[in-house]
Structure formats: C-alpha cells, structure tokens
PDB file of C-alpha atoms and ligand atoms in Angstrom:
ATOM      1  CA  UNK N   1     -15.197 173.204-144.718  1.00  0.00           C
ATOM      2  CA  UNK N   2     -16.622 174.264-140.985  1.00  0.00           C
ATOM      3  CA  UNK N   3     -16.091 172.168-137.717  1.00  0.00           C
ATOM      4  CA  UNK N   4     -18.061 168.594-136.617  1.00  0.00           C
ATOM      5  CA  UNK N   5     -17.129 166.242-134.278  1.00  0.00           C
ATOM      6  CA  UNK N   6     -16.112 163.109-135.523  1.00  0.00           C
ATOM      7  CA  UNK N   7     -16.731 159.215-134.232  1.00  0.00           C
ATOM      8  CA  UNK N   8     -15.203 155.710-134.791  1.00  0.00           C
ATOM      9  CA  UNK N   9     -17.873 152.938-134.222  1.00  0.00           C
ATOM     10  CA  UNK N  10     -16.887 149.256-134.163  1.00  0.00           C
ATOM     11  CA  UNK N  11     -20.334 147.789-134.030  1.00  0.00           C
ATOM     12  CA  UNK N  12     -22.956 148.396-135.521  1.00  0.00           C
ATOM     13  CA  UNK N  13     -25.120 149.225-132.270  1.00  0.00           C
ATOM     14  CA  UNK N  14     -23.131 151.746-131.411  1.00  0.00           C
ATOM     15  CA  UNK N  15     -23.097 153.856-134.536  1.00  0.00           C
ATOM     16  CA  UNK N  16     -26.789 153.292-134.656  1.00  0.00           C
ATOM     17  CA  UNK N  17     -27.077 154.096-130.624  1.00  0.00           C
ATOM     18  CA  UNK N  18     -24.158 157.859-131.317  1.00  0.00           C
ATOM     19  CA  UNK N  19     -26.868 158.367-134.199  1.00  0.00           C
ATOM     20  CA  UNK N  20     -29.531 158.374-132.302  1.00  0.00           C
ATOM     21  CA  UNK N  21     -28.060 160.351-129.722  1.00  0.00           C
ATOM     22  CA  UNK N  22     -27.460 163.725-132.116  1.00  0.00           C
ATOM     23  CA  UNK N  23     -30.236 164.197-134.899  1.00  0.00           C
ATOM     24  CA  UNK N  24     -27.649 166.118-136.571  1.00  0.00           C
ATOM     25  CA  UNK N  25     -25.310 163.321-137.097  1.00  0.00           C
ATOM     26  CA  UNK N  26     -24.530 161.155-140.447  1.00  0.00           C
ATOM     27  CA  UNK N  27     -23.137 157.930-141.130  1.00  0.00           C
ATOM     28  CA  UNK N  28     -19.884 158.534-142.872  1.00  0.00           C
ATOM     29  CA  UNK N  29     -18.392 155.292-144.627  1.00  0.00           C
ATOM     30  CA  UNK N  30     -16.029 155.890-147.862  1.00  0.00           C
ATOM     31  CA  UNK N  31     -16.897 159.842-147.862  1.00  0.00           C
ATOM     32  CA  UNK N  32     -17.218 160.050-151.445  1.00  0.00           C
ATOM     33  CA  UNK N  33     -20.762 161.444-151.842  1.00  0.00           C
ATOM     34  CA  UNK N  34     -21.193 162.999-148.301  1.00  0.00           C
ATOM     35  CA  UNK N  35     -17.757 164.788-147.824  1.00  0.00           C
ATOM     36  CA  UNK N  36     -18.046 166.620-151.742  1.00  0.00           C
ATOM     37  CA  UNK N  37     -21.699 168.030-150.776  1.00  0.00           C
ATOM     38  CA  UNK N  38     -20.577 168.576-147.246  1.00  0.00           C
ATOM     39  CA  UNK N  39     -18.040 170.953-148.613  1.00  0.00           C
ATOM     40  CA  UNK N  40     -20.292 172.805-150.627  1.00  0.00           C
ATOM     41  CA  UNK N  41     -22.842 173.273-147.715  1.00  0.00           C
ATOM     42  CA  UNK N  42     -25.513 170.993-149.195  1.00  0.00           C
ATOM     43  CA  UNK N  43     -24.991 169.340-145.799  1.00  0.00           C
ATOM     44  CA  UNK N  44     -23.732 170.309-142.370  1.00  0.00           C
ATOM     45  CA  UNK N  45     -23.827 167.164-140.366  1.00  0.00           C
ATOM     46  CA  UNK N  46     -22.868 168.411-136.579  1.00  0.00           C
ATOM     47  CA  UNK N  47     -21.131 164.856-135.584  1.00  0.00           C
ATOM     48  CA  UNK N  48     -19.417 162.456-138.385  1.00  0.00           C
ATOM     49  CA  UNK N  49     -20.406 158.767-137.335  1.00  0.00           C
ATOM     50  CA  UNK N  50     -17.536 156.379-139.166  1.00  0.00           C
ATOM     51  CA  UNK N  51     -19.251 152.570-139.733  1.00  0.00           C
ATOM     52  CA  UNK N  52     -15.783 151.489-142.013  1.00  0.00           C
ATOM     53  CA  UNK N  53     -14.372 150.094-138.797  1.00  0.00           C
ATOM     54  CA  UNK N  54     -17.104 147.828-137.944  1.00  0.00           C
ATOM     55  CA  UNK N  55     -15.468 144.341-138.581  1.00  0.00           C
ATOM     56  CA  UNK N  56     -18.897 142.515-139.153  1.00  0.00           C
ATOM     57  CA  UNK N  57     -19.588 145.244-141.947  1.00  0.00           C
ATOM     58  CA  UNK N  58     -16.427 144.416-144.241  1.00  0.00           C
ATOM     59  CA  UNK N  59     -16.595 140.730-144.633  1.00  0.00           C
ATOM     60  CA  UNK N  60     -17.809 138.954-148.438  1.00  0.00           C
ATOM     61  CA  UNK N  61     -19.402 135.674-147.771  1.00  0.00           C
ATOM     62  CA  UNK N  62     -20.012 133.342-150.847  1.00  0.00           C
ATOM     63  CA  UNK N  63     -21.950 130.124-150.815  1.00  0.00           C
ATOM     64  CA  UNK N  64     -23.904 128.295-153.186  1.00  0.00           C
ATOM     65  CA  UNK N  65     -27.218 130.360-153.133  1.00  0.00           C
ATOM     66  CA  UNK N  66     -26.014 133.668-151.883  1.00  0.00           C
ATOM     67  CA  UNK N  67     -23.631 136.398-151.433  1.00  0.00           C
ATOM     68  CA  UNK N  68     -23.311 138.712-149.155  1.00  0.00           C
ATOM     69  CA  UNK N  69     -21.062 141.694-148.942  1.00  0.00           C
ATOM     70  CA  UNK N  70     -21.291 143.650-145.977  1.00  0.00           C
ATOM     71  CA  UNK N  71     -22.157 147.231-146.799  1.00  0.00           C
ATOM     72  CA  UNK N  72     -18.491 148.814-145.762  1.00  0.00           C
ATOM     73  CA  UNK N  73     -16.853 146.982-148.022  1.00  0.00           C
ATOM     74  CA  UNK N  74     -15.418 149.119-150.222  1.00  0.00           C
ATOM     75  CA  UNK N  75     -15.807 148.651-154.549  1.00  0.00           C
ATOM     76  CA  UNK N  76     -12.572 147.708-155.417  1.00  0.00           C
ATOM     77  CA  UNK N  77     -12.119 144.833-152.969  1.00  0.00           C
ATOM     78  CA  UNK N  78     -15.782 143.553-154.621  1.00  0.00           C
ATOM     79  CA  UNK N  79     -13.798 144.204-157.637  1.00  0.00           C
ATOM     80  CA  UNK N  80     -11.034 142.202-156.681  1.00  0.00           C
ATOM     81  CA  UNK N  81     -12.644 139.333-155.284  1.00  0.00           C
ATOM     82  CA  UNK N  82     -12.190 135.948-157.206  1.00  0.00           C
ATOM     83  CA  UNK N  83     -15.586 134.072-155.384  1.00  0.00           C
ATOM     84  CA  UNK N  84     -17.914 137.341-156.196  1.00  0.00           C
ATOM     85  CA  UNK N  85     -16.165 137.237-159.888  1.00  0.00           C
ATOM     86  CA  UNK N  86     -17.288 133.583-160.396  1.00  0.00           C
ATOM     87  CA  UNK N  87     -20.988 133.912-158.416  1.00  0.00           C
ATOM     88  CA  UNK N  88     -21.917 137.156-160.048  1.00  0.00           C
ATOM     89  CA  UNK N  89     -19.419 137.829-162.730  1.00  0.00           C
ATOM     90  CA  UNK N  90     -21.773 140.833-163.694  1.00  0.00           C
ATOM     91  CA  UNK N  91     -21.728 141.989-159.941  1.00  0.00           C
ATOM     92  CA  UNK N  92     -17.684 142.285-159.924  1.00  0.00           C
ATOM     93  CA  UNK N  93     -17.547 143.822-163.026  1.00  0.00           C
ATOM     94  CA  UNK N  94     -19.992 146.239-162.093  1.00  0.00           C
ATOM     95  CA  UNK N  95     -17.959 147.275-159.084  1.00  0.00           C
ATOM     96  CA  UNK N  96     -14.612 147.725-161.443  1.00  0.00           C
ATOM     97  CA  UNK N  97     -15.958 150.363-163.256  1.00  0.00           C
ATOM     98  CA  UNK N  98     -17.011 152.788-160.521  1.00  0.00           C
ATOM     99  CA  UNK N  99     -15.674 156.423-160.549  1.00  0.00           C
ATOM    100  CA  UNK N 100     -11.805 156.391-160.773  1.00  0.00           C
ATOM    101  CA  UNK N 101      -8.804 154.450-158.958  1.00  0.00           C
ATOM    102  CA  UNK N 102      -9.255 156.352-155.621  1.00  0.00           C
ATOM    103  CA  UNK N 103     -12.717 156.497-155.930  1.00  0.00           C
ATOM    104  CA  UNK N 104     -13.088 152.616-155.526  1.00  0.00           C
ATOM    105  CA  UNK N 105     -10.559 151.939-152.891  1.00  0.00           C
ATOM    106  CA  UNK N 106     -13.510 153.812-150.428  1.00  0.00           C
ATOM    107  CA  UNK N 107     -15.720 154.514-151.451  1.00  0.00           C
ATOM    108  CA  UNK N 108     -18.291 151.295-150.729  1.00  0.00           C
ATOM    109  CA  UNK N 109     -21.438 149.632-151.483  1.00  0.00           C
ATOM    110  CA  UNK N 110     -24.022 150.740-148.554  1.00  0.00           C
ATOM    111  CA  UNK N 111     -22.567 154.127-148.855  1.00  0.00           C
ATOM    112  CA  UNK N 112     -23.590 153.310-152.768  1.00  0.00           C
ATOM    113  CA  UNK N 113     -27.413 152.061-151.761  1.00  0.00           C
ATOM    114  CA  UNK N 114     -28.240 154.357-149.181  1.00  0.00           C
ATOM    115  CA  UNK N 115     -27.208 157.913-151.580  1.00  0.00           C
ATOM    116  CA  UNK N 116     -29.489 156.421-154.312  1.00  0.00           C
ATOM    117  CA  UNK N 117     -27.824 158.821-157.139  1.00  0.00           C
ATOM    118  CA  UNK N 118     -29.469 158.269-159.703  1.00  0.00           C
ATOM    119  CA  UNK N 119     -26.740 157.506-162.232  1.00  0.00           C
ATOM    120  CA  UNK N 120     -25.110 155.434-159.792  1.00  0.00           C
ATOM    121  CA  UNK N 121     -24.284 151.806-160.426  1.00  0.00           C
ATOM    122  CA  UNK N 122     -24.624 149.227-157.518  1.00  0.00           C
ATOM    123  CA  UNK N 123     -28.831 150.100-157.553  1.00  0.00           C
ATOM    124  CA  UNK N 124     -29.002 148.761-161.178  1.00  0.00           C
ATOM    125  CA  UNK N 125     -26.939 145.203-159.769  1.00  0.00           C
ATOM    126  CA  UNK N 126     -29.410 144.725-156.496  1.00  0.00           C
ATOM    127  CA  UNK N 127     -32.565 145.634-158.150  1.00  0.00           C
ATOM    128  CA  UNK N 128     -32.229 143.328-161.686  1.00  0.00           C
ATOM    129  CA  UNK N 129     -30.371 140.506-159.099  1.00  0.00           C
ATOM    130  CA  UNK N 130     -33.497 140.652-156.628  1.00  0.00           C
ATOM    131  CA  UNK N 131     -31.250 141.879-153.634  1.00  0.00           C
ATOM    132  CA  UNK N 132     -32.051 142.136-149.825  1.00  0.00           C
ATOM    133  CA  UNK N 133     -30.636 145.233-148.356  1.00  0.00           C
ATOM    134  CA  UNK N 134     -30.268 144.131-144.824  1.00  0.00           C
ATOM    135  CA  UNK N 135     -29.777 146.319-142.353  1.00  0.00           C
ATOM    136  CA  UNK N 136     -29.485 147.115-138.174  1.00  0.00           C
ATOM    137  CA  UNK N 137     -33.160 146.343-137.982  1.00  0.00           C
ATOM    138  CA  UNK N 138     -34.517 144.301-141.315  1.00  0.00           C
ATOM    139  CA  UNK N 139     -34.625 143.213-144.580  1.00  0.00           C
ATOM    140  CA  UNK N 140     -35.863 145.108-147.297  1.00  0.00           C
ATOM    141  CA  UNK N 141     -36.318 143.525-150.589  1.00  0.00           C
ATOM    142  CA  UNK N 142     -34.592 145.781-153.531  1.00  0.00           C
ATOM    143  CA  UNK N 143     -38.363 146.408-155.290  1.00  0.00           C
ATOM    144  CA  UNK N 144     -38.511 148.731-151.725  1.00  0.00           C
ATOM    145  CA  UNK N 145     -35.598 150.002-150.648  1.00  0.00           C
ATOM    146  CA  UNK N 146     -35.266 152.195-153.855  1.00  0.00           C
ATOM    147  CA  UNK N 147     -37.940 154.864-153.282  1.00  0.00           C
ATOM    148  CA  UNK N 148     -36.910 158.316-155.706  1.00  0.00           C
ATOM    149  CA  UNK N 149     -33.847 160.509-156.362  1.00  0.00           C
ATOM    150  CA  UNK N 150     -31.568 159.872-154.016  1.00  0.00           C
ATOM    151  CA  UNK N 151     -34.824 158.732-151.503  1.00  0.00           C
ATOM    152  CA  UNK N 152     -34.738 155.255-150.098  1.00  0.00           C
ATOM    153  CA  UNK N 153     -36.522 152.832-147.552  1.00  0.00           C
ATOM    154  CA  UNK N 154     -34.124 153.944-145.104  1.00  0.00           C
ATOM    155  CA  UNK N 155     -35.012 155.253-141.339  1.00  0.00           C
ATOM    156  CA  UNK N 156     -33.080 158.071-141.101  1.00  0.00           C
ATOM    157  CA  UNK N 157     -31.258 156.447-138.047  1.00  0.00           C
ATOM    158  CA  UNK N 158     -30.993 153.090-140.046  1.00  0.00           C
ATOM    159  CA  UNK N 159     -27.519 151.359-141.049  1.00  0.00           C
ATOM    160  CA  UNK N 160     -27.210 149.057-144.274  1.00  0.00           C
ATOM    161  CA  UNK N 161     -25.158 146.358-143.003  1.00  0.00           C
ATOM    162  CA  UNK N 162     -24.716 144.317-145.338  1.00  0.00           C
ATOM    163  CA  UNK N 163     -26.294 143.201-149.223  1.00  0.00           C
ATOM    164  CA  UNK N 164     -27.613 139.610-150.565  1.00  0.00           C
ATOM    165  CA  UNK N 165     -28.034 138.669-153.529  1.00  0.00           C
ATOM    166  CA  UNK N 166     -29.108 135.660-154.335  1.00  0.00           C
ATOM    167  CA  UNK N 167     -26.969 133.446-156.812  1.00  0.00           C
ATOM    168  CA  UNK N 168     -27.621 134.310-161.026  1.00  0.00           C
ATOM    169  CA  UNK N 169     -26.883 131.771-163.682  1.00  0.00           C
ATOM    170  CA  UNK N 170     -25.975 134.544-165.620  1.00  0.00           C
ATOM    171  CA  UNK N 171     -25.631 138.229-164.713  1.00  0.00           C
ATOM    172  CA  UNK N 172     -23.524 140.827-166.627  1.00  0.00           C
ATOM    173  CA  UNK N 173     -23.438 144.943-166.590  1.00  0.00           C
ATOM    174  CA  UNK N 174     -22.646 147.353-169.096  1.00  0.00           C
ATOM    175  CA  UNK N 175     -22.639 151.348-169.118  1.00  0.00           C
ATOM    176  CA  UNK N 176     -22.405 154.115-171.372  1.00  0.00           C
ATOM    177  CA  UNK N 177     -20.729 156.258-168.928  1.00  0.00           C
ATOM    178  CA  UNK N 178     -20.362 160.320-167.924  1.00  0.00           C
ATOM    179  CA  UNK N 179     -16.563 160.384-169.128  1.00  0.00           C
ATOM    180  CA  UNK N 180     -15.838 163.039-167.033  1.00  0.00           C
ATOM    181  CA  UNK N 181     -17.443 161.701-163.462  1.00  0.00           C
ATOM    182  CA  UNK N 182     -17.686 157.880-164.782  1.00  0.00           C
ATOM    183  CA  UNK N 183     -20.829 157.858-163.430  1.00  0.00           C
ATOM    184  CA  UNK N 184     -23.821 156.210-165.319  1.00  0.00           C
ATOM    185  CA  UNK N 185     -25.433 158.081-168.225  1.00  0.00           C
ATOM    186  CA  UNK N 186     -27.537 155.053-168.921  1.00  0.00           C
ATOM    187  CA  UNK N 187     -26.250 151.139-167.028  1.00  0.00           C
ATOM    188  CA  UNK N 188     -28.018 148.318-167.520  1.00  0.00           C
ATOM    189  CA  UNK N 189     -27.566 144.894-165.627  1.00  0.00           C
ATOM    190  CA  UNK N 190     -29.110 141.980-166.941  1.00  0.00           C
ATOM    191  CA  UNK N 191     -29.636 139.181-164.862  1.00  0.00           C
ATOM    192  CA  UNK N 192     -30.975 135.230-165.752  1.00  0.00           C
ATOM    193  CA  UNK N 193     -32.206 133.302-163.411  1.00  0.00           C
ATOM    194  CA  UNK N 194     -34.451 129.793-162.702  1.00  0.00           C
ATOM    195  CA  UNK N 195     -37.320 132.112-162.190  1.00  0.00           C
ATOM    196  CA  UNK N 196     -36.713 134.387-165.669  1.00  0.00           C
ATOM    197  CA  UNK N 197     -34.624 137.513-166.121  1.00  0.00           C
ATOM    198  CA  UNK N 198     -34.687 140.396-165.057  1.00  0.00           C
ATOM    199  CA  UNK N 199     -33.003 143.636-166.409  1.00  0.00           C
ATOM    200  CA  UNK N 200     -32.647 147.004-164.217  1.00  0.00           C
ATOM    201  CA  UNK N 201     -31.930 150.224-165.517  1.00  0.00           C
ATOM    202  CA  UNK N 202     -29.930 153.180-164.262  1.00  0.00           C
ATOM    203  CA  UNK N 203     -28.873 156.763-165.525  1.00  0.00           C
ATOM    204  CA  UNK N 204     -31.629 157.024-167.142  1.00  0.00           C
ATOM    205  CA  UNK N 205     -34.734 158.686-165.253  1.00  0.00           C
ATOM    206  CA  UNK N 206     -34.899 159.768-161.364  1.00  0.00           C
ATOM    207  CA  UNK N 207     -34.218 156.148-160.056  1.00  0.00           C
ATOM    208  CA  UNK N 208     -33.211 153.070-161.184  1.00  0.00           C
ATOM    209  CA  UNK N 209     -36.105 150.481-162.608  1.00  0.00           C
ATOM    210  CA  UNK N 210     -37.065 147.915-164.675  1.00  0.00           C
ATOM    211  CA  UNK N 211     -38.143 147.414-168.469  1.00  0.00           C
ATOM    212  CA  UNK N 212     -40.887 145.010-168.702  1.00  0.00           C
ATOM    213  CA  UNK N 213     -40.226 144.924-172.541  1.00  0.00           C
ATOM    214  CA  UNK N 214     -36.674 143.527-172.566  1.00  0.00           C
ATOM    215  CA  UNK N 215     -37.428 141.315-169.837  1.00  0.00           C
ATOM    216  CA  UNK N 216     -40.680 139.706-171.512  1.00  0.00           C
ATOM    217  CA  UNK N 217     -38.104 139.743-174.601  1.00  0.00           C
ATOM    218  CA  UNK N 218     -35.198 137.943-173.187  1.00  0.00           C
ATOM    219  CA  UNK N 219     -37.067 135.456-171.443  1.00  0.00           C
ATOM    220  CA  UNK N 220     -38.252 134.439-174.620  1.00  0.00           C
ATOM    221  CA  UNK N 221     -35.185 135.022-176.412  1.00  0.00           C
ATOM    222  CA  UNK N 222     -31.756 135.332-174.382  1.00  0.00           C
ATOM    223  CA  UNK N 223     -30.343 137.356-177.376  1.00  0.00           C
ATOM    224  CA  UNK N 224     -28.628 140.532-178.448  1.00  0.00           C
ATOM    225  CA  UNK N 225     -30.391 140.384-180.755  1.00  0.00           C
ATOM    226  CA  UNK N 226     -33.959 140.120-179.257  1.00  0.00           C
ATOM    227  CA  UNK N 227     -32.757 142.637-176.183  1.00  0.00           C
ATOM    228  CA  UNK N 228     -32.014 145.151-179.982  1.00  0.00           C
ATOM    229  CA  UNK N 229     -35.403 144.573-181.166  1.00  0.00           C
ATOM    230  CA  UNK N 230     -37.127 146.336-177.780  1.00  0.00           C
ATOM    231  CA  UNK N 231     -37.790 149.552-178.806  1.00  0.00           C
ATOM    232  CA  UNK N 232     -37.976 152.091-175.046  1.00  0.00           C
ATOM    233  CA  UNK N 233     -39.973 155.295-174.125  1.00  0.00           C
ATOM    234  CA  UNK N 234     -38.387 158.059-174.315  1.00  0.00           C
ATOM    235  CA  UNK N 235     -41.871 158.940-171.761  1.00  0.00           C
ATOM    236  CA  UNK N 236     -40.655 158.868-168.508  1.00  0.00           C
ATOM    237  CA  UNK N 237     -36.597 159.322-168.812  1.00  0.00           C
ATOM    238  CA  UNK N 238     -34.111 162.123-168.063  1.00  0.00           C
ATOM    239  CA  UNK N 239     -33.216 164.923-170.545  1.00  0.00           C
ATOM    240  CA  UNK N 240     -29.854 167.042-168.548  1.00  0.00           C
ATOM    241  CA  UNK N 241     -26.742 168.423-169.976  1.00  0.00           C
ATOM    242  CA  UNK N 242     -25.711 165.189-170.852  1.00  0.00           C
ATOM    243  CA  UNK N 243     -28.038 163.659-172.890  1.00  0.00           C
ATOM    244  CA  UNK N 244     -31.592 163.797-173.891  1.00  0.00           C
ATOM    245  CA  UNK N 245     -34.253 161.859-172.875  1.00  0.00           C
ATOM    246  CA  UNK N 246     -34.761 160.116-176.610  1.00  0.00           C
ATOM    247  CA  UNK N 247     -30.852 159.686-177.029  1.00  0.00           C
ATOM    248  CA  UNK N 248     -31.052 157.334-173.400  1.00  0.00           C
ATOM    249  CA  UNK N 249     -33.793 155.443-174.661  1.00  0.00           C
ATOM    250  CA  UNK N 250     -31.750 154.374-177.728  1.00  0.00           C
ATOM    251  CA  UNK N 251     -28.940 153.242-175.293  1.00  0.00           C
ATOM    252  CA  UNK N 252     -31.068 151.384-172.690  1.00  0.00           C
ATOM    253  CA  UNK N 253     -31.641 148.356-175.662  1.00  0.00           C
ATOM    254  CA  UNK N 254     -27.999 148.803-176.968  1.00  0.00           C
ATOM    255  CA  UNK N 255     -26.730 148.329-173.596  1.00  0.00           C
ATOM    256  CA  UNK N 256     -28.614 145.315-172.840  1.00  0.00           C
ATOM    257  CA  UNK N 257     -27.623 143.596-176.155  1.00  0.00           C
ATOM    258  CA  UNK N 258     -23.910 144.245-175.346  1.00  0.00           C
ATOM    259  CA  UNK N 259     -24.818 142.731-171.100  1.00  0.00           C
ATOM    260  CA  UNK N 260     -26.580 139.649-173.089  1.00  0.00           C
ATOM    261  CA  UNK N 261     -23.705 139.098-175.408  1.00  0.00           C
ATOM    262  CA  UNK N 262     -21.502 139.949-172.558  1.00  0.00           C
ATOM    263  CA  UNK N 263     -23.183 137.182-170.297  1.00  0.00           C
ATOM    264  CA  UNK N 264     -23.712 134.397-172.894  1.00  0.00           C
ATOM    265  CA  UNK N 265     -19.931 134.465-173.484  1.00  0.00           C
TER     266      UNK N 265
HETATM  267  C1  LIG S   1     -15.403 161.418-158.987  1.00  0.00           C
HETATM  268  C2  LIG S   1     -16.278 160.289-158.868  1.00  0.00           C
HETATM  269  C3  LIG S   1     -16.629 159.677-159.367  1.00  0.00           C
HETATM  270  C4  LIG S   1     -18.130 158.375-159.249  1.00  0.00           C
HETATM  271  N1  LIG S   1     -17.974 157.508-160.040  1.00  0.00           N
HETATM  272  C5  LIG S   1     -19.196 156.628-159.806  1.00  0.00           C
HETATM  273  C6  LIG S   1     -19.393 155.607-160.670  1.00  0.00           C
HETATM  274  O1  LIG S   1     -19.545 155.561-161.484  1.00  0.00           O
HETATM  275  N2  LIG S   1     -20.449 155.074-160.527  1.00  0.00           N
HETATM  276  C7  LIG S   1     -21.301 155.023-158.937  1.00  0.00           C
HETATM  277  O2  LIG S   1     -22.294 153.933-158.895  1.00  0.00           O
HETATM  278  N3  LIG S   1     -20.781 155.978-158.016  1.00  0.00           N
HETATM  279  C8  LIG S   1     -19.775 156.489-158.775  1.00  0.00           C
HETATM  280  N4  LIG S   1     -19.305 157.770-157.488  1.00  0.00           N
HETATM  281  C9  LIG S   1     -19.927 157.317-156.233  1.00  0.00           C
HETATM  282  C10 LIG S   1     -19.224 156.419-155.511  1.00  0.00           C
HETATM  283  O3  LIG S   1     -19.554 155.090-155.706  1.00  0.00           O
HETATM  284  C11 LIG S   1     -19.511 156.417-153.769  1.00  0.00           C
HETATM  285  O4  LIG S   1     -18.198 155.241-153.315  1.00  0.00           O
HETATM  286  C12 LIG S   1     -21.011 156.293-153.567  1.00  0.00           C
HETATM  287  O5  LIG S   1     -21.299 157.058-153.671  1.00  0.00           O
HETATM  288  C13 LIG S   1     -20.934 156.656-151.557  1.00  0.00           C
HETATM  289  O6  LIG S   1     -20.516 155.934-150.819  1.00  0.00           O
HETATM  290  P1  LIG S   1     -19.701 155.942-149.994  1.00  0.00           P
HETATM  291  O7  LIG S   1     -19.317 154.979-149.417  1.00  0.00           O
HETATM  292  O8  LIG S   1     -18.432 156.726-150.082  1.00  0.00           O
HETATM  293  O9  LIG S   1     -20.406 156.796-149.098  1.00  0.00           O
HETATM  294  P2  LIG S   1     -20.391 158.475-147.672  1.00  0.00           P
HETATM  295  O10 LIG S   1     -20.140 159.326-149.025  1.00  0.00           O
HETATM  296  O11 LIG S   1     -19.407 158.423-146.894  1.00  0.00           O
HETATM  297  O12 LIG S   1     -21.959 158.441-147.706  1.00  0.00           O
HETATM  298  C14 LIG S   1     -23.189 158.331-148.820  1.00  0.00           C
HETATM  299  C15 LIG S   1     -24.435 158.367-147.312  1.00  0.00           C
HETATM  300  O13 LIG S   1     -24.812 157.252-147.339  1.00  0.00           O
HETATM  301  C16 LIG S   1     -24.918 157.352-146.076  1.00  0.00           C
HETATM  302  N5  LIG S   1     -24.073 156.214-145.578  1.00  0.00           N
HETATM  303  C17 LIG S   1     -23.088 155.752-145.701  1.00  0.00           C
HETATM  304  N6  LIG S   1     -22.517 154.074-145.115  1.00  0.00           N
HETATM  305  C18 LIG S   1     -23.990 153.925-144.770  1.00  0.00           C
HETATM  306  C19 LIG S   1     -24.603 152.630-144.374  1.00  0.00           C
HETATM  307  N7  LIG S   1     -23.606 151.455-144.482  1.00  0.00           N
HETATM  308  N8  LIG S   1     -25.982 152.476-143.692  1.00  0.00           N
HETATM  309  C20 LIG S   1     -26.488 153.797-144.455  1.00  0.00           C
HETATM  310  N9  LIG S   1     -26.281 155.454-144.279  1.00  0.00           N
HETATM  311  C21 LIG S   1     -25.338 155.068-145.078  1.00  0.00           C
HETATM  312  C22 LIG S   1     -24.076 158.532-145.300  1.00  0.00           C
HETATM  313  O14 LIG S   1     -24.587 159.233-144.035  1.00  0.00           O
HETATM  314  C23 LIG S   1     -24.347 160.080-146.475  1.00  0.00           C
HETATM  315  O15 LIG S   1     -25.351 160.358-146.270  1.00  0.00           O
HETATM  316  C24 LIG S   1     -18.686 158.989-157.751  1.00  0.00           C
HETATM  317  C25 LIG S   1     -18.244 159.321-156.610  1.00  0.00           C
HETATM  318  C26 LIG S   1     -17.199 160.189-157.381  1.00  0.00           C
HETATM  319  C27 LIG S   1     -16.822 161.175-155.971  1.00  0.00           C
END
C-alpha cells in the first residue's frame, strides 16, 4: 500500500468540501471495496475522507410509509434492526446475506450503492422497492441511479447521505451466491405494493435490471408457480468464469419463485 492522507469528517458538508479541495481524494466508508482496489493499485487516491463518523448518516428511521437508512449504516445493523425486518423483511434478509461477518460489520449501504458492483445485493432492493438515493444535494430515483457496471448517476464529489424505501406489502430476496465471496451469481428481489409487483435482478448482467416478464406474470398471479412459468432470455446476460448466460437465465425464475414463496409465507 502506498501513502495517502486520511481525514475524518463529522458533517456531510465537510466531507464534500474536503473532496472538492482535492480532485484525487475519495470518500471512505467501510473500505470493503475501496481498500482491496487500492491494494491492487487500481486506485491511488491522494486522500481518504472517512464518512463513517457522520452521525446524520448513521440513523435508521422506520415509520408507516418509509424506511430511511443512513448511508454509513453497516450491513449488520440493517440485518439486526427489528423495525426494518418488520417493514421490509426482504431488505433485512438481504443485508444478513452479504459477504461474511467482517464485511457486514464494516461495509455500508452507501458504499455498496456508490460502488454499484454488478454482483452486489443492495442495488436489487433499491430498484425493486422503488427506492430513492438521497445525496448532499438532491434525491435520485432508483430508475435513474444505476447507470452501468460500477457506474451511477453520482457526480464525482457527490455524497450519498441516506436511502429511502417506500413501505411494501411483501418483499423477499433470494440469491444463488458465489461460494467464495458470497456475491450474487444471480440475486432476485421481489416487491409487492399497492402499485403492483416489481422484480429486480442483480449478478446476471452488467448492472441491476428489472424483469418485465416476471413483473407481468406476478402482477397477475403472485405465486411461485407463476414465476416458474416465465422463460428469461439469456441474450443480454453475462457469461464469465462462474456461470454461463444460459445458466443465469435458468436461475432467475427459480430464485424468483423461491422469493415469492418466502414473501407469501
Ligand atoms: C469478501 C467480500 C465479500 C463481499 N460479499 C458481498 C455480497 O455478498 N454482496 C454484496 O452486495 N456485497 C458484497 N461485498 C461488498 C461489500 O458489501 C461492501 O461493503 C461494499 O461493496 C462497499 O461498501 P463500503 O462501505 O465498504 O464502501 P467503500 O469500500 O469504503 O467505498 C466504495 C466506493 O464507494 C464510495 N463511497 C463510499 N461511501 C460513499 C457515500 N456515502 N457517498 C458516495 N460515495 C461513497 C467510495 O469512495 C468508493 O469509491 C463483499 C466484499 C468483500 C470484501
């Protein structure tokens, strides 16, 4: 590891102005994606601005309508929060399945979304639940946030401060995990609300996406059988050393059916 400066921010505006003062600086959250990248010399920031001590970014608030999670909340705290588990069981379960104990103790929801790894779990929840990414300067709808592989709508100096999820009648997440990393080979998040059913898939393509076929089938009939009856094309899916596009296409309805069974239980 080469040398770099470290600064601990206590307010969002201080973190943003520190970043604006140094174009080679980066925000540091749990470091679970950034530090390995630095060790591999794929990133060489001159300064890391730690955002995990910003009190306003560490709160979880749940009311009848909305679940709001501070960007610096770690995965373990989302998984363990009883109010989140009651309001959005799929979200709490998703957080409990990320990586291992150490990754969950350090990694944050804001860091995960900013990184937008194509196999990350949280993007599926944000897209399926029609969430909103709140930053130091604006609110970004899930549909507009995920732009492509490791790419988001965030400006280079923009700080995610929280993520808001509207309440859902039912929600569930199922993933077929990579046995080594626990990242999603394929992950499917299913959400049923008064507005209909939304299904988001992660791990299968260059970025998270919704499945219109599954949404249509499940809006008509919210059962595992309806999900299993859907055929997903492998055309836009990814082949890599872990799985072929065809295998991923096969997994999507299988996992969607399991998620629906769980949501209905
Ligand atoms: C062994 C291992 C297994 C893993 N398994 C899984 C898994 O199963 N599922 C899964 O989803 N993820 C998995 N991860 C990734 C993990 O969830 C990380 O926590 C996440 O990718 C990054 O979060 P972080 O808080 O560590 O961010 P960091 O690594 O600190 O930062 C990541 C990027 O986001 C930027 N950033 C951080 N916070 C903010 C913010 N508030 N606003 C704007 N930009 C910000 C940073 O500048 C950096 O570019 C795994 C990681 C490891 C090491």
